[in-house]
XYZ file of C-alpha atoms in Angstrom:
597
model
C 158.131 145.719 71.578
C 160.367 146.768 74.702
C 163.559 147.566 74.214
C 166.084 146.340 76.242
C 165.896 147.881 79.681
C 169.730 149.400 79.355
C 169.278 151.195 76.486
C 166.293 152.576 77.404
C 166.848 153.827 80.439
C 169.289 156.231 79.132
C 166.398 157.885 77.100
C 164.434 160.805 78.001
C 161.610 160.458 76.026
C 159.082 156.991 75.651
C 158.125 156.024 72.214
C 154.756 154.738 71.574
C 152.890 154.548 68.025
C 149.509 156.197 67.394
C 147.046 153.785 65.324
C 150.477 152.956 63.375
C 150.717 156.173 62.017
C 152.371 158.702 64.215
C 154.607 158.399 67.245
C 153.517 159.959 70.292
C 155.938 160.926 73.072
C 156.180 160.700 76.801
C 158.808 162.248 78.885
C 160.580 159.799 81.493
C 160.529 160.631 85.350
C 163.594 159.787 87.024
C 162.895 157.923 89.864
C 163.772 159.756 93.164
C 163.381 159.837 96.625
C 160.039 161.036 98.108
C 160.798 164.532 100.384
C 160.200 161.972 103.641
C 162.996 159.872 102.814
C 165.169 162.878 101.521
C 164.249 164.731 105.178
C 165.476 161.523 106.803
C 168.462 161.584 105.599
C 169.133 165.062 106.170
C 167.866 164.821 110.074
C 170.303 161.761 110.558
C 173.343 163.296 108.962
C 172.804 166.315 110.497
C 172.338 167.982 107.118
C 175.792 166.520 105.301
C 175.935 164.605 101.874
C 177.236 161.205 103.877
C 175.644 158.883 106.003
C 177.944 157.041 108.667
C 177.365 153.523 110.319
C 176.621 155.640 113.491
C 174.262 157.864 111.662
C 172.598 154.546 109.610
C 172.119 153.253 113.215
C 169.992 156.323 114.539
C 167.807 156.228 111.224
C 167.113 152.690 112.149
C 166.416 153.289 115.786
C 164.586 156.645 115.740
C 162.583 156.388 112.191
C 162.442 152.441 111.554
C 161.499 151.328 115.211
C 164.122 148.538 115.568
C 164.846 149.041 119.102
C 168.398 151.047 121.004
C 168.625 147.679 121.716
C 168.639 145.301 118.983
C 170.539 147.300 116.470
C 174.179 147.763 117.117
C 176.399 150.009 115.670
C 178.324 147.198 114.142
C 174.646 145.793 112.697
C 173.914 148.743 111.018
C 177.666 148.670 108.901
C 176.979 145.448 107.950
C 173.636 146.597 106.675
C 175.563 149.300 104.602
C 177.916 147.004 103.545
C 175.892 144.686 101.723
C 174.052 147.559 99.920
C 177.496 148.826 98.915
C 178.714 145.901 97.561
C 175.417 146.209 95.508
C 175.177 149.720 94.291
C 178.717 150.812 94.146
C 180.962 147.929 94.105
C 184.298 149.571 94.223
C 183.148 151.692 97.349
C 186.380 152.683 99.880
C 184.791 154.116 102.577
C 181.553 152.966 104.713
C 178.958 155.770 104.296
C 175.785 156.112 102.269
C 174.842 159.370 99.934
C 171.335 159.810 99.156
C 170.865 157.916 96.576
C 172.866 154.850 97.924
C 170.010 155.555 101.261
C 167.627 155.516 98.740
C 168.801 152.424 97.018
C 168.732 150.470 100.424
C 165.326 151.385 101.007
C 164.273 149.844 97.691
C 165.971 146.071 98.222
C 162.750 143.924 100.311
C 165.624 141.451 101.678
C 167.156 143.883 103.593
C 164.038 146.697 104.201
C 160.815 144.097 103.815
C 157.814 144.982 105.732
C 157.399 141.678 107.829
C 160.294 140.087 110.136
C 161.749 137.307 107.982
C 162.849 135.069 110.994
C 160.484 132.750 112.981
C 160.024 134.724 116.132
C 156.932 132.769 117.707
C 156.958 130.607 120.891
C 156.891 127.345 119.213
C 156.758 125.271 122.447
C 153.235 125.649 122.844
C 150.473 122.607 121.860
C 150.029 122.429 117.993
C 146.099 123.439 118.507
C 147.795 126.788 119.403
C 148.576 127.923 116.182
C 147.020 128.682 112.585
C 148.497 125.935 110.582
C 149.081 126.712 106.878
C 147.261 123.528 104.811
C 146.719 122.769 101.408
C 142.965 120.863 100.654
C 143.235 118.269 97.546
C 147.124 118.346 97.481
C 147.972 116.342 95.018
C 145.466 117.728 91.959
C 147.212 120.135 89.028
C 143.978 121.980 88.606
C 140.084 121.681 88.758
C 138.227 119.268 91.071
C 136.794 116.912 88.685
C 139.220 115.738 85.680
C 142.424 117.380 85.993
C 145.649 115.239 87.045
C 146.624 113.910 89.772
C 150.455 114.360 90.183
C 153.178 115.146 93.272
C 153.792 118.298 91.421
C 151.657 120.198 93.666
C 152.572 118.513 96.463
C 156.232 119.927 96.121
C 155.093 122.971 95.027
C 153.409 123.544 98.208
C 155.921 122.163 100.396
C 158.068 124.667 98.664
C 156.045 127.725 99.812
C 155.776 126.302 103.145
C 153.004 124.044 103.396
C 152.286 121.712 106.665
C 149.424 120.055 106.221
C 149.181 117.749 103.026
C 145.650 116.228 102.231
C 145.903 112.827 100.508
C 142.800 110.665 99.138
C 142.991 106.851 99.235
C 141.607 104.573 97.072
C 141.767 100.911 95.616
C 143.182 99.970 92.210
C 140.627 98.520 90.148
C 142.629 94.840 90.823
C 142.054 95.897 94.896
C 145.759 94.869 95.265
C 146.953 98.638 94.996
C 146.853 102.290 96.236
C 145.666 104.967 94.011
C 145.616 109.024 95.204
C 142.997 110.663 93.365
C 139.763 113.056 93.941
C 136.821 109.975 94.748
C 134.132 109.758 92.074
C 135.064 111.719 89.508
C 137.344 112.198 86.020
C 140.591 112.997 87.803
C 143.487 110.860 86.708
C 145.577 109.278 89.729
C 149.074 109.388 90.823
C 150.069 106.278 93.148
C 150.573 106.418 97.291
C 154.596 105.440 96.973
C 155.317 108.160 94.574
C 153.665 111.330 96.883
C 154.704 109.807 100.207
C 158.839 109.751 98.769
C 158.208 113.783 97.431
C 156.785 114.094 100.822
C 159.882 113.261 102.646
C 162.526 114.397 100.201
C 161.184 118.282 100.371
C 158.842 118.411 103.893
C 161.606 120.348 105.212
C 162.986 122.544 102.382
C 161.273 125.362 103.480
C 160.235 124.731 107.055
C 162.507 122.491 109.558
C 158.379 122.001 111.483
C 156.439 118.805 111.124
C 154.267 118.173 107.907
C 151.111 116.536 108.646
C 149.466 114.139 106.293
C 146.076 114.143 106.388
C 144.429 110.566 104.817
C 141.037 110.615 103.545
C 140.779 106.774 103.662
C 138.579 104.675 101.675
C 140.829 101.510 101.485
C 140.263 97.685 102.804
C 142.105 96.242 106.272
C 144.930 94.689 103.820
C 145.230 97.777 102.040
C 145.975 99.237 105.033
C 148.146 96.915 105.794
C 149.941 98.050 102.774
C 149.796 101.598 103.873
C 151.426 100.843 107.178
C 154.683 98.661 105.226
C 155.153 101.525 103.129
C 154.681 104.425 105.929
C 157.355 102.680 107.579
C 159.645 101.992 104.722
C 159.825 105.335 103.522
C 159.422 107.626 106.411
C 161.246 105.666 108.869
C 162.167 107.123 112.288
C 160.644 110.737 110.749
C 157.623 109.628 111.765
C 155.901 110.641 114.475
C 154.144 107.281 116.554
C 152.359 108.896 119.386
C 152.926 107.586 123.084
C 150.778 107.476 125.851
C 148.877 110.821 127.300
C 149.481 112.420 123.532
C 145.639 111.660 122.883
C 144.850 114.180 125.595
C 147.750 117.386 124.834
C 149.060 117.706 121.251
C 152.918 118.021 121.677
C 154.780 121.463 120.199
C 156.044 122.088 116.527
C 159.667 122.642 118.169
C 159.699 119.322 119.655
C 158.127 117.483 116.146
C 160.650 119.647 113.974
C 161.319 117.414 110.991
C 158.205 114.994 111.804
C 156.053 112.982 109.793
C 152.559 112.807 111.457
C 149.595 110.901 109.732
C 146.092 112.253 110.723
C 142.952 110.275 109.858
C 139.677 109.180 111.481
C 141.072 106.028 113.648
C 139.734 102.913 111.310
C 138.518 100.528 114.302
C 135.716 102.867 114.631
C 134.459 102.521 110.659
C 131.618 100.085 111.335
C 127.982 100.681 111.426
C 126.573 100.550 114.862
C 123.466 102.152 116.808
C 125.220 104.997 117.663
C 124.795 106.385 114.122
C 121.978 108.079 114.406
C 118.415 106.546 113.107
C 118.662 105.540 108.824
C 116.365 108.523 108.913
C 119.590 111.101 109.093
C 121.418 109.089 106.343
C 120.649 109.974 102.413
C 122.302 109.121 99.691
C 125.312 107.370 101.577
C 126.094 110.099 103.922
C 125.055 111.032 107.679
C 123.952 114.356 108.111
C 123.075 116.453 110.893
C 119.599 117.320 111.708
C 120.107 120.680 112.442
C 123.314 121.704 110.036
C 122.978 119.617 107.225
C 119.122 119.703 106.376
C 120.072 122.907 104.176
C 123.171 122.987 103.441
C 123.175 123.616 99.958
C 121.268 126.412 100.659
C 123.258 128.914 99.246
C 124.645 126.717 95.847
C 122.556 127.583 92.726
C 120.308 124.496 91.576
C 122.989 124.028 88.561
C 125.986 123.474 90.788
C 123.973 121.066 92.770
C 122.627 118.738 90.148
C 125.410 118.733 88.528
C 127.517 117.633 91.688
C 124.479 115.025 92.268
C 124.976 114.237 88.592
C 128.657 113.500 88.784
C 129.077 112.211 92.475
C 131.565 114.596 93.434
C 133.341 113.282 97.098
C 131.848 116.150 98.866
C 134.469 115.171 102.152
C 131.998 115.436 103.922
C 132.583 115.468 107.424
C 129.663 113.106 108.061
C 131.767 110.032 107.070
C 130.404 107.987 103.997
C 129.288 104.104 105.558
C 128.208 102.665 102.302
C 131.469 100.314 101.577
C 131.690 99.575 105.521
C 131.202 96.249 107.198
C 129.911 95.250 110.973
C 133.019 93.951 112.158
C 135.553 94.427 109.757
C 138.850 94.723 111.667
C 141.637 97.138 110.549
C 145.054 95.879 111.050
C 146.704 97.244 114.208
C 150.593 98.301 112.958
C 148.267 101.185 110.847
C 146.008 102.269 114.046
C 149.197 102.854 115.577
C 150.613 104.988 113.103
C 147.738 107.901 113.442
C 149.515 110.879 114.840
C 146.170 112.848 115.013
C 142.821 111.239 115.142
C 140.371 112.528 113.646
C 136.338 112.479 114.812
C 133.205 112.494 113.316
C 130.144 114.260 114.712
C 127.909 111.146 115.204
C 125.674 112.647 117.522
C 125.558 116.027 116.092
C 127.483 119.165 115.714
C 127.008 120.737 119.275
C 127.913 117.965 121.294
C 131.141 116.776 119.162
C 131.901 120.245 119.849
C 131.547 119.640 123.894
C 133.167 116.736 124.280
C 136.550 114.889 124.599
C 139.808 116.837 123.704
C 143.074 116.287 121.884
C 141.287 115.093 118.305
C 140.775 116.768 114.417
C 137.065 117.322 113.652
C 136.747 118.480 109.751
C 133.940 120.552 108.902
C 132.440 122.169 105.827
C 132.768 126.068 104.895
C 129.032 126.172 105.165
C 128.578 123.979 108.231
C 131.403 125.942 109.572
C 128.994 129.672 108.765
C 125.871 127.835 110.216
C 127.775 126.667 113.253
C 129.567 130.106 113.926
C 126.103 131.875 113.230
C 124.462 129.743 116.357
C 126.951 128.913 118.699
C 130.392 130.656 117.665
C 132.009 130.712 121.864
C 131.545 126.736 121.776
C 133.488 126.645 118.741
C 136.297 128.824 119.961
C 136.521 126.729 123.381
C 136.364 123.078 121.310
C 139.584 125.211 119.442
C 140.837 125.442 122.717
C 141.958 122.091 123.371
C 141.275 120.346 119.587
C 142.021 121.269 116.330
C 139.228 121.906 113.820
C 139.907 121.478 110.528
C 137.176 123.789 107.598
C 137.437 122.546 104.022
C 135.760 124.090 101.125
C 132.384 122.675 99.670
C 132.170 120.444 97.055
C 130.929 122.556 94.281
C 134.117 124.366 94.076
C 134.699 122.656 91.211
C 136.923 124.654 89.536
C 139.348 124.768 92.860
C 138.424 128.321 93.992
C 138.626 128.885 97.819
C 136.673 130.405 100.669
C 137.038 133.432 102.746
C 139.545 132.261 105.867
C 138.533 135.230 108.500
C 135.828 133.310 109.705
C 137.123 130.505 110.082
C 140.370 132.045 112.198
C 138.135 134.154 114.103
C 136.521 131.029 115.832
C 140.091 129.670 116.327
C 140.124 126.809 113.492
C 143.997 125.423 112.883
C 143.265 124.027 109.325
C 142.093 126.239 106.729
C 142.439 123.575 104.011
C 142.727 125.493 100.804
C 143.259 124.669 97.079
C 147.010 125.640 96.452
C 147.214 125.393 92.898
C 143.931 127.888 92.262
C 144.518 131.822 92.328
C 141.753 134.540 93.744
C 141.445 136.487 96.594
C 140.868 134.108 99.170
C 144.285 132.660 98.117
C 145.921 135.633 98.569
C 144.872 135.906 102.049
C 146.134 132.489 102.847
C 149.291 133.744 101.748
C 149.389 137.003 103.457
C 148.462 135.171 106.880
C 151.533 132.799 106.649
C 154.069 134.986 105.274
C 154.118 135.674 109.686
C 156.541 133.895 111.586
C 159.114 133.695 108.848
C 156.846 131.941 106.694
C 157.681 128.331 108.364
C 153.840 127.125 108.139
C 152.709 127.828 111.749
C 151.722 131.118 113.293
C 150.968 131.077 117.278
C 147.004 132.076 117.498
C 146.215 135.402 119.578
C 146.544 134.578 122.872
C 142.894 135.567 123.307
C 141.588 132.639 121.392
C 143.424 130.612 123.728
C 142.173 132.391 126.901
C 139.250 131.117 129.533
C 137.605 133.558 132.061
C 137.070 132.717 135.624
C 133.270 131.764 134.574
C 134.586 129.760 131.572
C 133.831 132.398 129.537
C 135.918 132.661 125.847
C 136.407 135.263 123.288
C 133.536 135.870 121.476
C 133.518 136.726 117.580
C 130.538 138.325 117.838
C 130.979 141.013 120.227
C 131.647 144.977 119.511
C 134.786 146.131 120.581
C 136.916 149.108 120.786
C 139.250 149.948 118.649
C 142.384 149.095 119.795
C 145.293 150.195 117.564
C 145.517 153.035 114.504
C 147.435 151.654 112.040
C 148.507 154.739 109.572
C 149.970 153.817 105.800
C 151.219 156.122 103.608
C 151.632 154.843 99.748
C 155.273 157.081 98.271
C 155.617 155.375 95.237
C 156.050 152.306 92.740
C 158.715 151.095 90.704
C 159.716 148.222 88.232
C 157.310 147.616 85.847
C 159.043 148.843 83.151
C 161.478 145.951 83.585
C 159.039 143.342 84.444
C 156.252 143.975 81.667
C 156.419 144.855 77.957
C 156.250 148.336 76.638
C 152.764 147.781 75.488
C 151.786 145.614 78.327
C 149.542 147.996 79.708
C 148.375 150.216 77.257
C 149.493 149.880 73.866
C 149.650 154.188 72.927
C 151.014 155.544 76.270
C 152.658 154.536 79.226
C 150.307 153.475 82.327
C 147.980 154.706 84.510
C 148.729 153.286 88.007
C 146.852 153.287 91.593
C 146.991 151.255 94.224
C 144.039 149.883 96.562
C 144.484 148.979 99.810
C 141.598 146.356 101.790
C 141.869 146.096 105.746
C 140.618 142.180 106.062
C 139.641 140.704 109.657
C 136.663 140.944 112.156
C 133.512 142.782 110.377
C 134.410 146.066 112.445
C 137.796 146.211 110.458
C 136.563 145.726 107.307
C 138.082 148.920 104.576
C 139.037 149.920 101.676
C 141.264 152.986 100.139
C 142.571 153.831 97.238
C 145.344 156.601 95.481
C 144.863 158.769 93.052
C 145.364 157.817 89.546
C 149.147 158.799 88.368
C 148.669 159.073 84.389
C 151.093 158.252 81.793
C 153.966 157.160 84.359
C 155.794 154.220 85.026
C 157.414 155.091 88.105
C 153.882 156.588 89.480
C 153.806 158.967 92.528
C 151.239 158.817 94.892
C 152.943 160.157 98.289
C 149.216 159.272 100.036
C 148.563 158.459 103.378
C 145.397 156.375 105.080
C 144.373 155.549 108.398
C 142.688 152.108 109.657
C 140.754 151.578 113.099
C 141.665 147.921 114.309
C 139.507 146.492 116.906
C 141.374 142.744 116.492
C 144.936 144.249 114.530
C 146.255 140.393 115.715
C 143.553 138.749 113.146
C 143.952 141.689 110.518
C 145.569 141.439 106.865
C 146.371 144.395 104.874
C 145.463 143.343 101.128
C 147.214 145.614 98.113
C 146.289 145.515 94.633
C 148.237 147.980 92.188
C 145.656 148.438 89.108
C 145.492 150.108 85.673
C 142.897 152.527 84.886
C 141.394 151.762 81.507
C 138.360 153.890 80.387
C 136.520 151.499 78.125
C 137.790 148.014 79.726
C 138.507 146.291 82.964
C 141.367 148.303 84.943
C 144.252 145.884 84.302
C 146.042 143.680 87.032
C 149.518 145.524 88.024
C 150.400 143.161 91.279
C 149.071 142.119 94.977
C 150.576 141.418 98.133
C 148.854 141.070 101.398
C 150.237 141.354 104.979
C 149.906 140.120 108.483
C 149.326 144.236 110.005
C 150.199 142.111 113.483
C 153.923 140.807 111.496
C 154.198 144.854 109.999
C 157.333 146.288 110.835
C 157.130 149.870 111.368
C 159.313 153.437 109.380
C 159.904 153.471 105.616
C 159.222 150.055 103.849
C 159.744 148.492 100.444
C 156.792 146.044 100.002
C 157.456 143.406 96.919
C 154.274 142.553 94.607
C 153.527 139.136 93.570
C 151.645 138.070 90.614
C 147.939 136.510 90.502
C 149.159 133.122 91.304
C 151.203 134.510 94.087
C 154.674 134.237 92.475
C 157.110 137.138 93.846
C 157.857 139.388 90.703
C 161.267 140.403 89.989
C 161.542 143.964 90.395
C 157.940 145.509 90.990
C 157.388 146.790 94.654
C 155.882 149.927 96.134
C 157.627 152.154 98.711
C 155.398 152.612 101.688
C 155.562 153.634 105.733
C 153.875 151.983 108.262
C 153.278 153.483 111.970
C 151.112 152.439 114.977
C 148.933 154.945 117.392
């Protein structure tokens, strides 16, 4: 096993044991400052060994981009101060050498490669912004028998979650509230005990409102139930909306530290003629004729029957009538408490899209592709002045998650997403709300937002020019050794790192790089640099994975991160790694520079 990380450091050789006969050795690199880094220094300091506040400030200015401006002279010693009371304690006088310069660059909190603060206009609507929201909160794992527990909930909250998803159901005595996944194994946590995590950490992370999103299958005097204990535990946090709030959403500054429940308004659950002919209803749910005749199109026959098989709540957006009564009344005090109502397409797609304004329509991932594929501009303009909310299907059973681009492209606020799975797609959810200091709600390209004189909107569809060069050039990687095992890797020599690199966004962005492989090294040295055409950089994520070549098996993981390119701040960079899940790891990062043409 590893040895501890003091002792070996001071080594110059790595041990590892051939077949467990013979030892085979590896020399240690020191880690050291690429020549860019060492040139900086020298151009600053005019070619001395030390680095004054004055000189720290002109590095910042001229190499990092932070503006003559912004950074003071005093700013910068501060800066310097903090590293020095880091990486050489007993320090006298202010001034860096090369390797304190070097250190600095290393530490993410104080040389990250996105701003840190939330630096958005947060006045605007709330349908003006990408709004980070979990799908299923409250399950610990698959869709169909795992718990269901506030664990996740907090967990969520914790990385900065706004919008909570919350299922309602009857006890089996009809005198109580259950939270659980509808019609399946899934064990259930009651309404009391996720509403109180709710309000004790909605604002750990993010002072902006959380919004609770009710998928409601309950009876008038359940509701009535819901309302009491809305009130008792949320309390004045709770936003009750006034008159003219139906017609303009009001802004995350002025709801900071809000409660606001969003759910289809419940004195429109009744059947009446305006549901469509029984011919567009099967199997307890309304479909539309033109998006919902196929819409399984793409799941494999398995997936399907067994869904069929098991009754999986799809959530569908076409809302299930088969418990609802002509004129059952809902009790008032809980129609009051809806913050955000939410619609249902009962005459079809296209013209819930074209009419009325200030509501949440929820749509499928698939009716969401079909509906982009046909008429993408009337989704962007219904974005406009709604919110749209795109969930995944139902046959992600085992909690995996969609592709998000699309969905932002076309302007949708809710990109409900399972939180506790891991993959890709999760990783890009993360990577788009790590903007705006990571408080849940990122203002939406003010092109999404825009109406030509002929009513014309942005159009997802369209070829465009690119507009921005964003160049990236991959120095180095460091702190594995302290955050794996020896053998973690490979179990006879040290590792063999690269490091991939995907552009995400529009299809015209879409690309991938990669390094060169760096053998036997655990502080690997790429010193690399790759260029991206952006034709939409404000929709664009930059998605790193740092692999391990393995000849005869899979390459093994090494760490991700993925970044908002619009949130990248320019110059010499330390970028952290996070684990599958998304967890930050403790020391592993990469040392990278990011510039603009």
């Amino acid at each position: 096993m590893f040895m501890s990380n003091k002792k070996n450091m001071k080594n110059s050789y790595h041990n590892y044991k051939m077949l467990g006969l013979f030892n085979r050795k590896f020399k240690i690199t020191e880690r050291k400052p690429p020549p860019d880094v060492i040139d900086a220094f020298s151009f600053c300091t005019g070619g001395t060994s030390e680095m004054s506040p004055e000189m720290f400030r002109r590095f910042l200015v001229e190499f990092q981009g932070q503006g003559v401006e912004g950074v003071s002279v005093d700013d910068a010693k501060k800066i310097m101060e903090q590293v020095l009371h880091r990486v050489r304690p007993e320090f006298k006088t202010c001034c860096f050498g090369l390797d304190d310069f070097f250190k600095y660059l290393l530490l993410d909190d104080l040389n990250g490669p996105i701003n840190t603060q939330v630096h958005h206009d947060m006045n605007a609507p709330l349908q003006h912004y990408f709004i980070y929201t979990g799908h299923n909160s409250y399950l610990t794992g698959n869709q169909l028998n795992s718990d269901c527990s506030d664990v996740p909930i907090i967990k969520a909250l914790q990385r900065g979650v706004r919008v909570i998803e919350l299922d309602l159901w009857p006890n089996s005595a009809k005198d109580g509230i259950l939270v659980l996944h509808g019609r399946t194994m899934t064990t259930p946590v009651t309404l009391d005990i996720c509403f109180k995590s709710i309000k004790e950490h909605a604002f750990v992370n993010s002072p902006y409102p959380v919004i609770i999103t009710l998928e409601d299958h309950l009876t008038p005097n359940l509701q009535a139930k819901v309302a009491t204990m809305v009130m008792e535990i949320f309390g004045d946090m709770l936003y009750r909306p006034q008159k003219g709030d139906k017609d303009e959403f009001p802004s995350p500054e002025s709801l900071k530290r809000r409660i606001i429940l969003s759910t289809k308004p419940p004195a429109e659950c009744k059947l009446q003629e305006e549901i469509e002919s029984p011919s567009s209803c099967k199997n307890g749910k309304l479909t539309d004729e033109k998006f919902n005749s196929n819409q399984e199109d793409n799941i494999s026959g398995l997936n399907q029957d067994l869904s069929q098989i098991l009754r999986i709540d799809f959530e569908d957006e076409y809302e299930d009538v088969e418990n609802e009564k002509v004129g059952q009344k809902s009790p008032p005090e809980y129609i009051e408490l809806i913050g955000i109502h939410a619609a249902k397409a009962k005459k079809g797609l296209r013209k819930a899209l074209t009419e009325g304004k200030g509501k949440r329509l929820s749509l499928s991932e698939q009716t969401l592709q079909k509906a982009a594929s046909q008429y993408g501009t009337d989704l962007v303009r219904f974005t406009q002045k709604n919110i749209l909310r795109v969930f995944p299907k139902g046959t992600r059973v085992t909690s995996t998650n969609f592709r998000p681009l699309e969905a932002w492209m076309h302007g949708a606020q809710m990109v409900a997403f399972n939180m506790q799975g891991y993959g890709r797609s999760l990783w890009m959810m993360h990577g788009m709300f790590r903007s705006n200091g990571g408080c849940g709600y990122v203002k939406k390209p003010d092109f999404l937002m825009r109406t030509g004189p002929n009513n014309e909107v942005f159009d997802p569809k369209a070829m465009l020019p690119v507009k921005k060069t964003l160049k990236v050039r991959v120095y180095m990687g460091d702190g594995w050794r302290m955050d794996f095992s020896h053998g973690h890797f490979d179990k006879f020599s040290p590792p063999d790192f690269y490091t991939k690199m995907y552009m995400v966004g529009v299809p015209a962005d879409e690309a991938k790089k990669q390094t060169k492989i760096i053998k036997d090294d655990w502080h690997p040295v790429w010193d690399e640099e790759f260029t991206f055409g952006l034709t939409v950089p404000e929709l664009a994520l930059l998605k790193i994975v740092v692999r391990e070549y393995d000849v005869s098996e899979k390459d093994d993981f090494g760490g991700q991160t993925c970044l908002p390119v619009s949130e990248l701040r320019t110059g010499i960079r330390t970028v952290p790694l996070h684990n599958k899940k998304g967890d930050k790891f403790e020391n592993v990062k990469l040392l990278m520079k990011f510039s603009f043409e």
